[in-house]
Short mmCIF file of C-alpha atoms in Angstrom, two decimals:
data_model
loop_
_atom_site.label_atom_id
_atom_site.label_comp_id
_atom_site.label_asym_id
_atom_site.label_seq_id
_atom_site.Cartn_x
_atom_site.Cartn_y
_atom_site.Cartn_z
CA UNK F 264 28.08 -31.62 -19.23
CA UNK F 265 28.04 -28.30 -17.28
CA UNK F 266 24.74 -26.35 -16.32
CA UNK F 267 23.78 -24.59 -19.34
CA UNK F 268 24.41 -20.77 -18.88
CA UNK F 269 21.53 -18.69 -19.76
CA UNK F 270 22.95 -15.08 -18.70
CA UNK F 271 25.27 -13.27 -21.12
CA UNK F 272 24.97 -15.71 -24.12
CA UNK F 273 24.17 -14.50 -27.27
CA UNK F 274 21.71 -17.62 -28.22
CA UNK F 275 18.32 -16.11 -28.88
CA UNK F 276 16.14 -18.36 -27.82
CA UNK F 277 18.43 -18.66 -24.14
CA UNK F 278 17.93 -14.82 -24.16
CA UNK F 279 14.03 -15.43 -24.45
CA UNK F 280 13.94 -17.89 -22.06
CA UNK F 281 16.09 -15.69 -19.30
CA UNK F 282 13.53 -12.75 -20.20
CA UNK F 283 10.49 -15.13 -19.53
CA UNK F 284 11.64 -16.45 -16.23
CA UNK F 285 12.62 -12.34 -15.42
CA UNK F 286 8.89 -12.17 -15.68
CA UNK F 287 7.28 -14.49 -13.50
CA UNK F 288 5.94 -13.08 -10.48
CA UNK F 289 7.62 -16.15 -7.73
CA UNK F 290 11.59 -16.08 -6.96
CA UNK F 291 13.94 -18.93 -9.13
CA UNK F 292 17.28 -19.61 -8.55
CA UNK F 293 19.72 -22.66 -10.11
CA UNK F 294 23.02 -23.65 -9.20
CA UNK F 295 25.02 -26.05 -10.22
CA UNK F 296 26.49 -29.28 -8.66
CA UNK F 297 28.67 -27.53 -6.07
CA UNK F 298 26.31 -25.39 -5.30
CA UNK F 299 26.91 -22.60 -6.75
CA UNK F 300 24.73 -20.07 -8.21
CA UNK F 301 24.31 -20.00 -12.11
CA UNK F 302 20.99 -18.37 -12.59
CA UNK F 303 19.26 -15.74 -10.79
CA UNK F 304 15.91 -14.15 -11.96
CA UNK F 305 14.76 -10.87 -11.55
CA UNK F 306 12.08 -11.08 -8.91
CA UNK F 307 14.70 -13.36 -6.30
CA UNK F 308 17.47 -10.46 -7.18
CA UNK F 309 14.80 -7.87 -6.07
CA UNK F 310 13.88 -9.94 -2.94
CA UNK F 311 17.36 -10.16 -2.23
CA UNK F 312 18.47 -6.61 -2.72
CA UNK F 313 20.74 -6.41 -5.35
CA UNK F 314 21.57 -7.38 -9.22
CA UNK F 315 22.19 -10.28 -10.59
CA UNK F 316 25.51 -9.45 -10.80
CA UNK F 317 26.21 -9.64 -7.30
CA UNK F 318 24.94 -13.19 -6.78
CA UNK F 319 26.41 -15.25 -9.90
CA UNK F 320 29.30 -17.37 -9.41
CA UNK F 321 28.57 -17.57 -5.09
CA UNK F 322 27.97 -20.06 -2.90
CA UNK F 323 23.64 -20.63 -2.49
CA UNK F 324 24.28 -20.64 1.26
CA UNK F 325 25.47 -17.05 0.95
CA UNK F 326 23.43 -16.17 -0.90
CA UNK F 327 19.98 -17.35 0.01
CA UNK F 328 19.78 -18.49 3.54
CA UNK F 329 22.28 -20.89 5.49
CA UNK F 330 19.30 -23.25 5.77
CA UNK F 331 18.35 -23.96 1.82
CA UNK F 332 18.93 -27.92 1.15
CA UNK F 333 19.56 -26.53 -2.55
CA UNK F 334 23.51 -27.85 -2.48
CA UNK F 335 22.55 -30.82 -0.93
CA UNK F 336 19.54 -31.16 -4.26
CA UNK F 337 22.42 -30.31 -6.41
CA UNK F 338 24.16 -33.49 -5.30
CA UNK F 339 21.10 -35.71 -5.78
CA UNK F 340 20.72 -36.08 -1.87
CA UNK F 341 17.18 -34.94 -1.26
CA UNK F 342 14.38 -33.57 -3.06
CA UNK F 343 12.47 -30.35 -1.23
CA UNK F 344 8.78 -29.55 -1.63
CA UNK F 345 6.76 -27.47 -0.17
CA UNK F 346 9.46 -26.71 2.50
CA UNK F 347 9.10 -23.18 4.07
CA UNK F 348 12.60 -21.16 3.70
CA UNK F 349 12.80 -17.19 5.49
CA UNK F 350 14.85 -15.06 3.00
CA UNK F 351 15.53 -11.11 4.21
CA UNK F 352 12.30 -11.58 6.79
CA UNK F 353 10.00 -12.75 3.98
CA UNK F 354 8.76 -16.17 4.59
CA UNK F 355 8.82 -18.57 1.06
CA UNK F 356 7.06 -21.72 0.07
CA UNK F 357 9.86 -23.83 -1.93
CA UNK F 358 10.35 -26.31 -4.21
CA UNK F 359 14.03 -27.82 -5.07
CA UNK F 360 14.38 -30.08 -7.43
CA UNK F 361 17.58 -31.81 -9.07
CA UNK F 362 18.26 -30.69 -12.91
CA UNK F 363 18.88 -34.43 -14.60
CA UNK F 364 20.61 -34.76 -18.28
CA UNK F 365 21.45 -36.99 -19.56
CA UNK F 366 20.53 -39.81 -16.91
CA UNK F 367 23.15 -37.44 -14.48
CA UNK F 368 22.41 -34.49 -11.99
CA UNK F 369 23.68 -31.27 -13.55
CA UNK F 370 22.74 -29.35 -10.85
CA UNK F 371 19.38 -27.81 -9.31
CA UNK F 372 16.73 -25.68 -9.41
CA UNK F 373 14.80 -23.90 -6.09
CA UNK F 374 11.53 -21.96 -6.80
CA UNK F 375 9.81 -20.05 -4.56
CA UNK F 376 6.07 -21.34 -5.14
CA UNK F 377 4.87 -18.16 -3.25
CA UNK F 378 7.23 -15.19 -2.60
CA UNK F 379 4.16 -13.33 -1.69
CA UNK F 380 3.75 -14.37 1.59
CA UNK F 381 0.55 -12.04 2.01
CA UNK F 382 -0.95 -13.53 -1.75
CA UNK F 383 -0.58 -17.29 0.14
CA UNK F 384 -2.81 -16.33 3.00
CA UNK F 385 -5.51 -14.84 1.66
CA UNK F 386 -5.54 -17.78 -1.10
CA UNK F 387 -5.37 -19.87 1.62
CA UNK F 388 -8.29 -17.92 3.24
CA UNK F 389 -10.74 -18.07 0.41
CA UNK F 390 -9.85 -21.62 -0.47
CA UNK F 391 -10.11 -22.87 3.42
CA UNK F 392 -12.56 -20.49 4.80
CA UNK F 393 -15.11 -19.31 2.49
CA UNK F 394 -17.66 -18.42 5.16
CA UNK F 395 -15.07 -15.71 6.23
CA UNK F 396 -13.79 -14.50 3.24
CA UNK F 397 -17.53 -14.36 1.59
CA UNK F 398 -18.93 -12.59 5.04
CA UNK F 399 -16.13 -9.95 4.41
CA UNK F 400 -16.06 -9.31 0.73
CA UNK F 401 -20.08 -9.01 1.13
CA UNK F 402 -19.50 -6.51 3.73
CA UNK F 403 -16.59 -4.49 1.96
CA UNK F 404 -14.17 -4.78 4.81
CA UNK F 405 -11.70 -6.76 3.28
CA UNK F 406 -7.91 -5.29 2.76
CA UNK F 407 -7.19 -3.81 -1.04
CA UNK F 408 -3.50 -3.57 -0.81
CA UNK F 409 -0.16 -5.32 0.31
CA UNK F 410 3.72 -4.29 0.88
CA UNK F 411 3.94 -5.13 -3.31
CA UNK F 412 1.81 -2.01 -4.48
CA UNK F 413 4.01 0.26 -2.36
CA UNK F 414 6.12 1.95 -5.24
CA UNK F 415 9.49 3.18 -4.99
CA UNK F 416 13.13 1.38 -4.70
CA UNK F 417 15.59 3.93 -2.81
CA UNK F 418 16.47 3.39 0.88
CA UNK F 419 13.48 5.18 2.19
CA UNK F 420 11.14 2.94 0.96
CA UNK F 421 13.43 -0.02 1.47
CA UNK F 422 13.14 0.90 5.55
CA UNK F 423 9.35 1.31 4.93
CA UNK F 424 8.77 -2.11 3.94
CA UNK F 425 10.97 -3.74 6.36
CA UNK F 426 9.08 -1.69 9.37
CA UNK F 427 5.72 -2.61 7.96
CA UNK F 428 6.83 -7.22 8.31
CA UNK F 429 8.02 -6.00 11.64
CA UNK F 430 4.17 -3.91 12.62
CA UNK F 431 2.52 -7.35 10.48
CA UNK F 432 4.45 -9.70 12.34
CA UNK F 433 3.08 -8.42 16.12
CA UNK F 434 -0.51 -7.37 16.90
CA UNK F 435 0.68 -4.18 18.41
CA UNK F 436 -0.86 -0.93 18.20
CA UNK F 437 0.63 0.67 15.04
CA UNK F 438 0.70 4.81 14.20
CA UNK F 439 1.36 6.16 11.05
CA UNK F 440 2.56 9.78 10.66
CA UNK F 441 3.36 11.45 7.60
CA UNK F 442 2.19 14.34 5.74
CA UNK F 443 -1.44 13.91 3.39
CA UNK F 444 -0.06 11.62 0.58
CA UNK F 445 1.83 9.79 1.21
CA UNK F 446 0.27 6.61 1.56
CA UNK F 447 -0.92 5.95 5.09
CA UNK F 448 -3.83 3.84 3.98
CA UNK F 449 -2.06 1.89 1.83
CA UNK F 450 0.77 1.63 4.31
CA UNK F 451 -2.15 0.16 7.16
CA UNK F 452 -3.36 -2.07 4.28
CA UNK F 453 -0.05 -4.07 3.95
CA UNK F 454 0.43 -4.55 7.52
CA UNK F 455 -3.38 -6.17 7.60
CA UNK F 456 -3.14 -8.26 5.03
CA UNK F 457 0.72 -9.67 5.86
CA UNK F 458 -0.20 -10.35 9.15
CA UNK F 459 -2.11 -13.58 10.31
CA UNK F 460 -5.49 -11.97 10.51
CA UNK F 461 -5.46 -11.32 6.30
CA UNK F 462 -8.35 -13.20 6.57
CA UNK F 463 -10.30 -11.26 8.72
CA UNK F 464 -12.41 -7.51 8.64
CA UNK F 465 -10.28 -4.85 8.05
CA UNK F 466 -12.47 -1.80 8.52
CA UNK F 467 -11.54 2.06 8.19
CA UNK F 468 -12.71 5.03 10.03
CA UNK F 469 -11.62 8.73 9.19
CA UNK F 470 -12.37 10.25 12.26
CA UNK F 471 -12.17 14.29 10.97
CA UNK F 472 -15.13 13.23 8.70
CA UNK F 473 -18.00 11.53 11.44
CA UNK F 474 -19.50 14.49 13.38
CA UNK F 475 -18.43 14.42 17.03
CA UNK F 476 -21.67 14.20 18.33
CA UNK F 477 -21.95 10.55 16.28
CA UNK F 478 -18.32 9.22 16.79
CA UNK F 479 -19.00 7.22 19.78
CA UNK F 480 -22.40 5.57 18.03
CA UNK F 481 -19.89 4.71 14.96
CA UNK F 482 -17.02 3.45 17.09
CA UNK F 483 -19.22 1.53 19.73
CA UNK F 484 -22.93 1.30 18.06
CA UNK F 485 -25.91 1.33 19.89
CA UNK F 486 -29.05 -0.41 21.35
CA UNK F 487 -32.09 0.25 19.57
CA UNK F 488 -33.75 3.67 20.50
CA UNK F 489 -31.14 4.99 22.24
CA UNK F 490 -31.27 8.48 20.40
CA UNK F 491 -33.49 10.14 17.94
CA UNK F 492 -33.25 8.79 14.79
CA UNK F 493 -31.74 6.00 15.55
CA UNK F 494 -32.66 2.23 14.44
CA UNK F 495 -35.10 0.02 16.79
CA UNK F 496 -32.79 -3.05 16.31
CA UNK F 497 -29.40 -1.13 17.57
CA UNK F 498 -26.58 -1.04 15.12
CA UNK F 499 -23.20 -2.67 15.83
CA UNK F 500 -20.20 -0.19 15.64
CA UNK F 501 -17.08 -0.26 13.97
CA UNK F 502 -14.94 -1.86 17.24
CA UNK F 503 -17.32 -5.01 17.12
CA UNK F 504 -17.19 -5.26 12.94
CA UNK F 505 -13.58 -5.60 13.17
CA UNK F 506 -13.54 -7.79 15.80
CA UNK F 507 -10.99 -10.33 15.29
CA UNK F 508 -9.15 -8.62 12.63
CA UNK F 509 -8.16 -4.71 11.81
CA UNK F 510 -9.67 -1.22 12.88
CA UNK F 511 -7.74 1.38 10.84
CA UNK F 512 -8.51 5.12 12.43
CA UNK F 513 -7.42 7.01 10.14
CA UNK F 514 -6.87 11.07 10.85
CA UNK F 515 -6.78 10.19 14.64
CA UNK F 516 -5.27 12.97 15.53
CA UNK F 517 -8.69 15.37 15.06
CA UNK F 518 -10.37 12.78 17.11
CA UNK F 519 -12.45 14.98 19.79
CA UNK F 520 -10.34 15.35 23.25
CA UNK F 521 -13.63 14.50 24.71
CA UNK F 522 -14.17 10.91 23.08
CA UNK F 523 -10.41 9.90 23.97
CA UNK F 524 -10.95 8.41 26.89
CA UNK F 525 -13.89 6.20 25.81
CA UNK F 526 -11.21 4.91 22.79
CA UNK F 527 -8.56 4.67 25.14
CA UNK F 528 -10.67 2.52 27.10
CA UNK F 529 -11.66 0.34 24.70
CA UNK F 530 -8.22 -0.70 23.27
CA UNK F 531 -6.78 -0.81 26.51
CA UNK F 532 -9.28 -3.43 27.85
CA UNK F 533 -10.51 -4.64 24.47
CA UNK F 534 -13.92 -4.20 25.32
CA UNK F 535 -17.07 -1.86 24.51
CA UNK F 536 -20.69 -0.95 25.63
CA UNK F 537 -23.02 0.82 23.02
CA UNK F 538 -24.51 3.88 23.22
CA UNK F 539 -27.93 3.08 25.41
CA UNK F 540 -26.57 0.02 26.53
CA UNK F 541 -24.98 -1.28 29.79
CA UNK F 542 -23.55 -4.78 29.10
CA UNK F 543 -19.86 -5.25 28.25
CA UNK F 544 -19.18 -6.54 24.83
CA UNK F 545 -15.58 -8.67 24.41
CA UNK F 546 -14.03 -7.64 21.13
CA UNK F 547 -10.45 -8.67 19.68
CA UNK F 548 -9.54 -5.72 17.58
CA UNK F 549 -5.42 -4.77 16.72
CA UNK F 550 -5.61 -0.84 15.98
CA UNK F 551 -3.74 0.67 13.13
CA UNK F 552 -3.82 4.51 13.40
CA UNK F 553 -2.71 7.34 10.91
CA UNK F 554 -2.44 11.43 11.33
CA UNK F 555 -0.70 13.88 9.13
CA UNK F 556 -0.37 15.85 12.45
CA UNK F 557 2.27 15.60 14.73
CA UNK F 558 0.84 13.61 18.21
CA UNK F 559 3.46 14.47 20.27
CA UNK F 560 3.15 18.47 20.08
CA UNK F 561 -0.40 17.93 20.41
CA UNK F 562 -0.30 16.32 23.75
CA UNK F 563 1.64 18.91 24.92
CA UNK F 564 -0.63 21.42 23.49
CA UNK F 565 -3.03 19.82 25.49
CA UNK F 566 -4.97 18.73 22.41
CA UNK F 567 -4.53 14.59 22.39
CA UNK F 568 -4.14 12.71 25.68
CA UNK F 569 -0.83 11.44 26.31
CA UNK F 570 -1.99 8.23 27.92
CA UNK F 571 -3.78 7.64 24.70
CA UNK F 572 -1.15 8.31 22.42
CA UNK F 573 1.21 6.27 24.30
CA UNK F 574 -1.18 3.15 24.12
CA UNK F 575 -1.44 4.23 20.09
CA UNK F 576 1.98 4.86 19.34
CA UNK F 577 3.70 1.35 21.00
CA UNK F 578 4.92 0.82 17.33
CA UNK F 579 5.63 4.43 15.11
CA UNK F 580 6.03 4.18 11.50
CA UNK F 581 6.99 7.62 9.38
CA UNK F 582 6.19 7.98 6.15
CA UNK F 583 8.71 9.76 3.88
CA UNK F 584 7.15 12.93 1.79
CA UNK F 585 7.80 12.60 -1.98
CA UNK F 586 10.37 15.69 -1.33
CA UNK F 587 12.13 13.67 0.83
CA UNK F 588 12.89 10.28 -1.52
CA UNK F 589 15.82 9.60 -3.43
CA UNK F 590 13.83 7.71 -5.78
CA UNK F 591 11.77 9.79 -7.42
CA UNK F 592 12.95 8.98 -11.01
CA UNK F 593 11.86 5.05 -10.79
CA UNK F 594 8.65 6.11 -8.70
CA UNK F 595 7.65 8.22 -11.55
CA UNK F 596 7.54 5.88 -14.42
CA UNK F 597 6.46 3.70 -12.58
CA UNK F 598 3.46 5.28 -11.26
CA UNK F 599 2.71 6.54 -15.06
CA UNK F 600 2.73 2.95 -15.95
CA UNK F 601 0.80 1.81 -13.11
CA UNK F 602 -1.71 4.74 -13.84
CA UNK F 603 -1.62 4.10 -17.66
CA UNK F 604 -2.42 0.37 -16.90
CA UNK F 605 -5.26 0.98 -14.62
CA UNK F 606 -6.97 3.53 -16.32
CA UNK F 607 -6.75 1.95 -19.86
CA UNK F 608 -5.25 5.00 -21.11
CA UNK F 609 -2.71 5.31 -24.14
CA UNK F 610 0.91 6.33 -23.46
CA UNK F 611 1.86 9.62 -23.77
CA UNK F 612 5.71 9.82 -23.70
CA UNK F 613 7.64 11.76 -20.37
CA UNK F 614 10.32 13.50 -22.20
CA UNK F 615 13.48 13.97 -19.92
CA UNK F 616 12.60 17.57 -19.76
CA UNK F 617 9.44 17.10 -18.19
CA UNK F 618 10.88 14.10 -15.98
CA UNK F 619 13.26 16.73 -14.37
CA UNK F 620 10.74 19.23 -13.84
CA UNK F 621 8.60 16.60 -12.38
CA UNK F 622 11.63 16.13 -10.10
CA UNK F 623 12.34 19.31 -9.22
CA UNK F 624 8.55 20.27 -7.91
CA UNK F 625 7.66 20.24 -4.16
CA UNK F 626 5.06 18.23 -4.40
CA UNK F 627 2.76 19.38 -0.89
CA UNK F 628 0.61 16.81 -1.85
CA UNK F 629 2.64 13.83 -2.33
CA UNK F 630 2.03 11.05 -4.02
CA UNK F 631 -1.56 11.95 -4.80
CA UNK F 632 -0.75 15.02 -6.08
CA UNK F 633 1.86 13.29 -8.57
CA UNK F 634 -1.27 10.74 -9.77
CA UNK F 635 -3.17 13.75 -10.26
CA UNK F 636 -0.57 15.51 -12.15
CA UNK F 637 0.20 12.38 -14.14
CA UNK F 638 -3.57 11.71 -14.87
CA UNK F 639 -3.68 15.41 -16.52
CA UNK F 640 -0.76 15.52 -17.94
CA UNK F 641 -1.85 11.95 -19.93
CA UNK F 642 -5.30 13.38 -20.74
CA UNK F 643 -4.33 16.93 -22.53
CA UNK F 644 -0.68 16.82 -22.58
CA UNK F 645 -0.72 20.56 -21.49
CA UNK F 646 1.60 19.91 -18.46
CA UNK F 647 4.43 20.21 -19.92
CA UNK F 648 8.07 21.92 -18.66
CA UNK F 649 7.34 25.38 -18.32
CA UNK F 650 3.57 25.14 -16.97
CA UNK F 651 4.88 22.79 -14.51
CA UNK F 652 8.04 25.23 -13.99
CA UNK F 653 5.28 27.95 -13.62
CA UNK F 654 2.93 26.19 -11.44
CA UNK F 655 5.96 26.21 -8.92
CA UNK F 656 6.58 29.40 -9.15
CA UNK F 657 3.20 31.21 -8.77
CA UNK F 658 2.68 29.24 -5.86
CA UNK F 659 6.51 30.73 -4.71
CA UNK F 660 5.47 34.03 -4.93
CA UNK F 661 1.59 34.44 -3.95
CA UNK F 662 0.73 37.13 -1.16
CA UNK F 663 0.55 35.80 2.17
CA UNK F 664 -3.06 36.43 1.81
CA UNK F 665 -3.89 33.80 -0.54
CA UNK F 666 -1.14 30.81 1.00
CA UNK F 667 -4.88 28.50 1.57
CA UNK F 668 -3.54 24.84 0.31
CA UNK F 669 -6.62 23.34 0.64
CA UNK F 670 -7.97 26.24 -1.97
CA UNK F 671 -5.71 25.27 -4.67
CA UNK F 672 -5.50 21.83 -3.99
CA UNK F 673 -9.62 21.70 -4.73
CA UNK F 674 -8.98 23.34 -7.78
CA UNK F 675 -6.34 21.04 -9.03
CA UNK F 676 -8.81 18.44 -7.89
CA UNK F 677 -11.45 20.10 -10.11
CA UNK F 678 -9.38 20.73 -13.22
CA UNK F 679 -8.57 17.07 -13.44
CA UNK F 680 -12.26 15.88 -13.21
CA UNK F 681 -12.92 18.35 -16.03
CA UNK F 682 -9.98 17.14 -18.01
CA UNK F 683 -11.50 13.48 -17.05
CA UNK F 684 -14.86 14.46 -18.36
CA UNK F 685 -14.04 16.10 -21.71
CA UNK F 686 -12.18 13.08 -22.53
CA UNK F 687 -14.77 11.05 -22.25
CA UNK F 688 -17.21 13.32 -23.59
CA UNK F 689 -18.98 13.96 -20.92
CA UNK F 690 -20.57 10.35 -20.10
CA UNK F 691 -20.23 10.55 -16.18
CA UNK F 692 -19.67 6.85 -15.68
CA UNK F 693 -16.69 6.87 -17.76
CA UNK F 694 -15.68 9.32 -16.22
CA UNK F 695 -15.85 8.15 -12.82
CA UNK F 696 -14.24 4.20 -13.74
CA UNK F 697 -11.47 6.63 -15.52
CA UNK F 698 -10.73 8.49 -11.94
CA UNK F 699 -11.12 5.75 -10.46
CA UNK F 700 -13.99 6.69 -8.09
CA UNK F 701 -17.84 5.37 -7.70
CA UNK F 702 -20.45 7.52 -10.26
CA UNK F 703 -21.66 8.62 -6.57
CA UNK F 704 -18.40 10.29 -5.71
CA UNK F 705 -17.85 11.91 -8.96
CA UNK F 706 -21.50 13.69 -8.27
CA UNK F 707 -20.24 14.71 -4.38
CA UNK F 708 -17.25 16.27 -6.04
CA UNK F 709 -19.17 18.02 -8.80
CA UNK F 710 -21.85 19.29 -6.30
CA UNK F 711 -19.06 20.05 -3.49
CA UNK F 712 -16.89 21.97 -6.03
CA UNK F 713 -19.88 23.84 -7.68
CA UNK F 714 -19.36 27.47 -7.69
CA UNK F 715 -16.52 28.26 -6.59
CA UNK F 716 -13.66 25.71 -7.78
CA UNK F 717 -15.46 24.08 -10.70
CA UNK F 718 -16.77 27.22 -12.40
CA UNK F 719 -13.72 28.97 -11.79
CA UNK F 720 -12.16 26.28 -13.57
CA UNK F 721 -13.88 26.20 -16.55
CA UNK F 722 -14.01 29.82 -16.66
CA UNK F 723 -10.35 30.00 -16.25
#
């Protein structure tokens, strides 16, 4: 009896049963007793890079890996579990088992118990070391993101991923350049948690926000006393906090010229001495960096050391701006329904009108500026094509004068906390869990906005 053939049949209940196994998050593929392919789900094509099309009816060899037993299953040779298989740089735990029926092998069956390679090491981390994992999510320095949340399938993004197993796979220093929005953090998250210290701090620093007469007290703490106002028992900085797992500097590129020399010191020797101290403190740190700004015309405006930005950039990673990616169609909806999802929020439908307007926008703010679009848009529906169409324009054709992004961006920032607000009445903490911000940062951006962008915006 031949393997029974799930894909194109017009049986209901096969058709079920083909959508169910499209829906599982780990990678299945069956073939049958010479090995070839006869079912394919979704998640394996995606890992794979193509359709299910493309792999029905081939050898498993070609199409998997040269090294998956799952032939040799098919002919009731072996049995494979827990064996680990590498398929397009991603490293699988399988299982292959022979398909019996009938008291005969039909075929076989290989499932990949943990496509996400990132997912199995921290599991394995809080299963097998709870000290660390509880230390770290009691601290707040543990990693929020891996290579799965970054949206988007075109060929940009496809070279993104791949370039962030190649920065996880090596302890490197890593620098991420692209413009604000585009997903630096969540870029430096991925590489943390796909590389083998998942399990360990990942801490963040924005280094245009920490005054520069404090940045070297935050990078490299200090002994108690040392300066006015500072604690009697010392304070250990952000170098020894991540020590043995990820310091992500974000906006390095307004670091201080002055303080570059201390930081350059400190990676390149991986060690540190506090602020009022004098003893030498070993720390095992792998630096992830990110600037909007571009490093190289800065050394030679005399702005960022070269010696430093050597050291940072050993590994360079550009992000592509939304303008930029041919797949901004799929990265839409699918942000909408990631959005949607997270924010408990009903559907509101994106006509095809307002999906090519969407499309045809700028977008100076990236991806952020799309959420925040999206959010509005969901809340009170008054984004549709021609205010969008409009939007674009104005901004075309505003005097030189008033060309201040960070202006307008603050008052798109506004309008969408107000839109957030009226929609849920008012009650603040709603609010806030529906931008998905802290109650605290909802009041910083009411009190930072207040008069100029939020009364202008309520006015308006």
């Amino acid at each position: 009896m031949p393997f029974p053939e799930l894909s194109g049949t017009s049986d209901p209940h096969a058709s079920f049963l083909k959508l169910v196994l499209d829906h599982v998050s780990d990678c299945l593929v069956a073939v049958d007793t010479e090995g070839i392919v006869v079912l394919i789900n979704e998640p394996y094509c995606k890992l794979l890079g193509g359709s299910e099309a493309d792999f029905l009816g081939r050898h498993i060899t070609e199409v998997v890996s040269p090294h998956t037993h799952l032939h040799k299953v098919a002919r009731g040779e072996e049995v494979v579990c827990g064996a680990p298989l590498e398929v397009r740089g991603c490293k699988l735990i399988t299982r292959q088992v022979p398909v019996v029926q009938e008291g005969r092998i039909v075929g076989a069956v290989g499932l990949a118990l943990f496509s996400n390679y990132e997912l199995l090491k921290r599991t394995y981390s809080l299963a097998f070391s709870p000290s660390i994992a509880l230390q770290n999510a009691r601290s707040g320095w543990t990693t929020q993101h891996t290579a799965n949340d970054i949206l988007g399938n075109g060929p940009e993004m496809d070279e993104l991923r791949q370039q962030i197993r190649v920065a996880s796979a090596h302890a490197f220093p890593t620098l991420l350049q692209g413009e604000t929005g585009t997903g630096k953090e969540l870029a430096a998250h991925a590489i943390h948690s796909g590389s083998d210290r998942a399990q360990r701090p990942f801490v963040w620093v924005n280094c245009a926000s920490i005054p520069e007469q404090l940045i070297d007290a935050e990078l490299f703490g200090y002994e108690g006393g040392s300066f006015t106002g500072a604690s009697s028992r010392g304070k250990p900085g952000k170098f020894e906090l991540a020590s043995g797992g990820t310091l992500f500097l974000d906006e390095i590129g307004d670091m201080p010229l002055a303080l570059q020399t201390s930081l350059l010191r400190a990676i390149q020797h991986q060690q540190i001495v506090r602020v009022g101290g004098t003893a030498p403190i070993a720390v095992d740190v792998r630096i992830i960096c990110a600037t909007h700004r571009n490093l190289a015309q800065s050394v030679e405006d005399g702005r960022f050391r070269a010696d430093l930005y050597f050291r940072l950039a050993m590994f360079r990673i550009a992000l592509p701006a939304l303008r930029e990616r041919s797949d901004l169609h799929g990265l839409i909806t699918q942000l909408y329904a990631r959005l949607l999802a997270r924010h408990g929020l009903a559907p509101r439908g994106l006509s095809s009108d307002v999906l090519n307007a969407l499309k045809r926008h700028s977008w100076p703010g990236n991806v952020r500026e799309l959420e925040g679009v999206l959010i509005r848009y969901n809340l009170d529906g008054k984004l549709d094509l021609s205010s969008i169409q409009g939007h674009a324009e104005a901004k075309a054709s505003i005097a030189p004068a008033t060309f201040d992004l960070h202006a307008h961006l603050e008052r798109e920032k506004a309008a969408i906390i107000h839109a957030a607000l009226r929609h849920c009445s008012q009650d603040r903490n709603r609010a806030a869990a529906l931008l998905g911000i802290s109650r605290a940062s909802l009041y910083r951006e009411l009190q930072a906005a207040r008069p100029k962008s939020l009364t202008g915006s309520s006015s308006s």
